[in-house]
XYZ file of C-alpha atoms in Angstrom:
293
model
C -1.182 -6.938 39.444
C -2.637 -7.006 35.881
C -4.549 -10.033 34.321
C -3.195 -10.381 30.835
C -4.430 -12.503 28.066
C -1.856 -12.982 25.348
C -2.667 -13.572 21.516
C 0.408 -14.493 19.686
C 1.935 -15.779 16.439
C 4.856 -17.088 18.340
C 7.339 -19.375 16.463
C 8.714 -17.127 13.838
C 10.375 -13.857 14.797
C 12.102 -14.219 18.300
C 10.457 -11.136 19.693
C 7.113 -13.152 20.400
C 9.173 -15.495 22.657
C 10.980 -12.674 24.452
C 7.586 -11.168 25.119
C 6.163 -14.253 26.558
C 9.338 -14.614 28.689
C 8.871 -11.189 29.924
C 5.298 -11.621 30.825
C 6.214 -14.833 32.749
C 8.844 -12.859 34.683
C 7.108 -9.537 35.236
C 6.062 -9.511 38.873
C 3.027 -7.257 38.083
C 1.739 -9.747 35.472
C -0.994 -12.443 35.978
C -0.855 -14.226 32.719
C -4.340 -15.763 32.624
C -4.106 -17.406 29.139
C -2.372 -17.672 25.703
C -4.009 -17.995 22.247
C -2.155 -18.614 19.060
C -2.960 -17.272 15.589
C -1.416 -17.616 12.011
C -0.242 -20.711 10.148
C 0.174 -23.846 12.220
C -1.343 -22.570 15.429
C -1.022 -26.064 16.989
C 2.804 -25.872 16.756
C 2.764 -22.212 18.005
C 0.842 -23.436 20.931
C 3.313 -26.226 21.688
C 6.091 -23.559 21.543
C 4.317 -21.398 24.047
C 3.726 -24.617 26.281
C 7.481 -25.261 26.132
C 8.640 -21.811 27.268
C 6.026 -21.777 29.989
C 7.111 -25.225 31.247
C 10.819 -23.961 31.797
C 9.364 -21.702 34.668
C 6.872 -24.483 35.806
C 3.946 -22.390 34.749
C 0.687 -24.125 33.989
C -1.057 -21.468 31.850
C -4.231 -22.320 29.636
C -3.090 -22.332 26.051
C -5.474 -22.667 22.992
C -4.473 -23.104 19.375
C -6.540 -20.675 17.473
C -7.099 -19.787 13.880
C -4.877 -20.394 10.833
C -7.331 -18.857 8.371
C -8.101 -15.128 7.987
C -11.093 -12.932 7.644
C -9.670 -11.598 4.422
C -7.680 -13.861 2.222
C -3.941 -13.197 1.998
C -1.509 -14.858 -0.351
C 0.760 -16.499 2.183
C 0.627 -19.224 4.834
C 3.336 -18.571 7.342
C 4.660 -21.568 9.369
C 6.713 -21.366 12.571
C 10.297 -22.142 11.730
C 11.107 -22.268 15.479
C 8.981 -25.385 15.761
C 11.994 -27.469 14.686
C 13.364 -27.054 18.285
C 10.257 -28.615 19.961
C 12.017 -31.934 20.204
C 14.494 -30.320 22.620
C 11.823 -29.139 25.091
C 9.072 -30.839 27.079
C 5.631 -29.519 25.726
C 1.922 -30.381 25.377
C 0.381 -31.339 22.140
C -2.385 -29.070 20.827
C -5.136 -29.177 18.191
C -6.899 -26.213 16.583
C -9.743 -24.958 18.792
C -12.011 -21.938 19.304
C -9.693 -19.275 20.541
C -12.342 -16.440 20.530
C -14.797 -18.566 22.549
C -12.007 -19.042 25.189
C -10.991 -15.433 25.095
C -14.639 -14.436 25.681
C -15.050 -16.734 28.553
C -12.068 -15.397 30.170
C -13.153 -11.823 29.738
C -16.724 -12.335 30.686
C -15.687 -14.030 33.854
C -13.401 -11.157 34.783
C -15.287 -8.082 33.604
C -13.130 -5.002 33.433
C -10.165 -6.834 34.681
C -8.525 -8.317 31.753
C -5.924 -6.559 29.304
C -5.800 -8.330 26.004
C -2.270 -8.088 24.300
C -2.299 -8.872 20.573
C 1.000 -9.424 18.979
C 0.078 -11.317 15.859
C -2.324 -10.794 13.021
C -5.593 -9.533 14.482
C -7.745 -12.611 13.320
C -8.695 -14.127 16.672
C -9.377 -10.672 18.138
C -11.497 -9.447 15.430
C -13.436 -12.773 15.439
C -13.878 -12.377 19.184
C -15.312 -8.901 18.683
C -17.471 -9.949 15.796
C -19.025 -12.985 17.509
C -19.189 -11.473 20.987
C -20.099 -7.776 20.531
C -20.000 -7.109 24.286
C -16.364 -8.289 24.566
C -14.752 -4.798 23.853
C -16.863 -3.150 26.755
C -15.826 -5.972 29.085
C -12.141 -5.521 28.640
C -9.984 -3.317 30.809
C -7.760 -2.667 27.899
C -6.401 -3.624 24.497
C -2.748 -3.344 23.625
C -1.604 -4.433 20.127
C 1.622 -4.317 18.098
C 0.040 -3.163 14.888
C 0.232 -0.266 12.362
C 2.726 1.962 10.726
C 2.479 5.719 10.630
C 5.879 6.752 9.713
C 6.793 9.532 7.089
C 8.679 7.300 4.876
C 6.864 4.657 2.595
C 7.473 1.179 3.524
C 9.527 -1.003 1.117
C 6.683 -3.404 0.780
C 3.203 -3.430 2.429
C 3.945 -6.782 4.154
C 6.470 -4.873 6.422
C 3.437 -3.803 8.444
C 2.824 -7.603 8.971
C 0.220 -7.816 11.699
C -2.112 -5.616 9.577
C -1.245 -6.928 6.181
C -1.606 -10.593 7.315
C -5.453 -9.947 7.836
C -6.364 -6.366 6.818
C -10.033 -6.753 7.472
C -9.353 -8.127 10.934
C -6.974 -5.189 11.511
C -9.790 -2.833 10.444
C -12.346 -4.383 12.757
C -9.882 -4.166 15.804
C -8.848 -0.535 15.067
C -12.555 0.493 14.812
C -13.401 -1.006 18.393
C -14.090 1.035 21.425
C -12.383 -0.101 24.457
C -11.691 1.638 27.770
C -7.868 1.763 27.089
C -6.914 0.997 23.409
C -3.281 1.359 22.521
C -1.431 0.358 19.488
C 2.423 0.014 19.515
C 3.483 0.959 16.203
C 6.240 -0.275 13.651
C 7.964 3.096 13.214
C 8.579 3.156 16.970
C 9.509 -0.400 17.418
C 11.981 -0.242 14.530
C 13.993 2.097 16.929
C 14.602 -0.900 19.138
C 16.707 -2.882 16.648
C 20.158 -4.428 17.614
C 22.445 -6.874 15.734
C 21.788 -10.494 16.315
C 25.268 -10.938 17.891
C 24.387 -8.469 20.531
C 21.308 -10.232 21.700
C 23.291 -12.270 24.208
C 24.380 -9.032 25.871
C 20.981 -7.791 26.534
C 19.444 -11.166 27.443
C 21.759 -13.577 29.236
C 20.942 -17.183 28.023
C 21.813 -18.578 31.402
C 18.331 -19.778 32.557
C 16.219 -22.533 31.131
C 13.649 -19.894 30.080
C 16.133 -17.874 27.947
C 17.802 -21.046 26.639
C 14.347 -22.010 25.399
C 13.688 -18.440 23.982
C 16.918 -18.571 21.947
C 16.548 -22.135 20.845
C 13.081 -21.304 19.380
C 14.287 -18.059 17.944
C 17.819 -18.974 16.568
C 16.650 -19.634 13.014
C 15.063 -16.117 12.915
C 18.202 -14.550 14.260
C 20.385 -16.359 11.861
C 18.231 -15.455 8.911
C 17.553 -11.796 9.763
C 20.965 -11.094 11.405
C 19.159 -8.588 13.720
C 16.633 -8.403 16.613
C 13.878 -5.853 16.675
C 11.918 -5.925 19.945
C 8.414 -4.976 18.463
C 6.303 -7.300 20.797
C 8.294 -6.766 24.159
C 7.551 -2.978 23.819
C 3.717 -3.582 23.747
C 4.001 -5.866 26.811
C 6.336 -3.368 28.905
C 3.938 -0.548 28.004
C 1.231 -2.145 29.832
C 3.112 -1.982 33.200
C 5.183 1.062 32.530
C 3.145 3.382 30.502
C 5.746 6.141 30.691
C 8.058 4.217 28.335
C 5.882 5.495 25.467
C 4.147 8.670 24.515
C 0.826 8.263 22.742
C -1.448 10.276 20.562
C -5.246 9.762 20.359
C -7.186 9.656 17.160
C -8.687 7.311 14.651
C -7.064 4.650 12.470
C -8.011 3.612 8.781
C -6.911 0.319 7.337
C -6.772 -0.228 3.649
C -8.669 -3.346 2.602
C -9.219 -2.711 -1.145
C -6.125 -1.519 -2.944
C -3.870 -4.621 -3.467
C -0.592 -2.768 -3.397
C -1.418 -0.946 -0.309
C -3.231 -3.714 1.432
C -3.119 -3.536 5.255
C -1.823 -0.047 5.151
C -2.665 2.235 8.135
C -3.231 5.912 8.230
C -4.133 7.989 11.299
C -6.226 11.061 12.005
C -5.490 12.770 15.356
C -8.606 13.693 17.294
C -9.142 14.277 21.101
C -12.286 12.086 20.796
C -10.485 9.304 19.000
C -10.843 5.558 20.011
C -7.221 4.588 19.629
C -3.915 5.844 21.092
C -0.881 5.209 18.825
C 2.723 5.311 20.102
C 4.628 8.430 19.043
C 7.823 8.288 21.140
C 9.832 5.685 23.198
C 12.335 5.976 26.017
C 14.739 3.338 24.509
C 17.167 3.322 27.483
C 14.197 2.987 30.074
C 12.735 0.134 28.005
C 16.016 -1.810 27.522
C 16.584 -1.301 31.469
C 13.223 -2.758 32.287
C 13.226 -5.654 29.842
C 16.697 -6.741 30.474
C 16.434 -6.413 34.232
C 13.192 -8.334 34.429
C 14.483 -11.247 32.304
C 17.674 -11.410 34.284
C 15.890 -11.954 37.571
């Protein structure tokens, strides 16, 4: 059983909600807390609360930061929040998410895996404010970075880094016992048409009904489903699903057109392992099977 602390920008792309649902159903997971990040974190916390309530789980949820360490030209809001009226949920106000994270980590030294699936603001602030936090973690898994051969159409495609480049740089520079990044060029391989989402995830439970309700606006606008964040979660419990390479990551924080861009230098003494391959069929089998239980 792994103690997992989730930091998420849930409420936009449906994959955050699927990731949370997976963590709630994964028998090897003890989800000890949830923090939210990005625009309108209070509504994002309410969405997380609603999803947790469908399975009668009372998990501590903290609405975190809606500002960034490095200014960015957008303020994303959670489109999925329009469905909150359909589901029972708690109401939240912005709070000190890094302080909550640190208390959980300090109280459970070398036992907590921190899973970051939004921009890295809360996590970077945690590391800046509490310098011993990285050494007290059992592991850090993030959905962050792009290291593909083809240039991205726009820098913001690498969203979790672009949305706060300085925070991404701080996190990638940190030394943690197990530090793994699930990367965009790998998760992009896990893309299906929106119309097929119901085949992979049967919406016949209250949990999955809520997930689709909060994510329908995203599915309709994008017409596709890419399982970025669920791969980061699954890889915690099934490390064989991905192959990793160790090295160092650099994040661009100066050049505007390349802002948030990530580059990788392989090295056996590196502090980060980035995903290089994924067993798609095994991943789909684990994720779908767990959510259908």
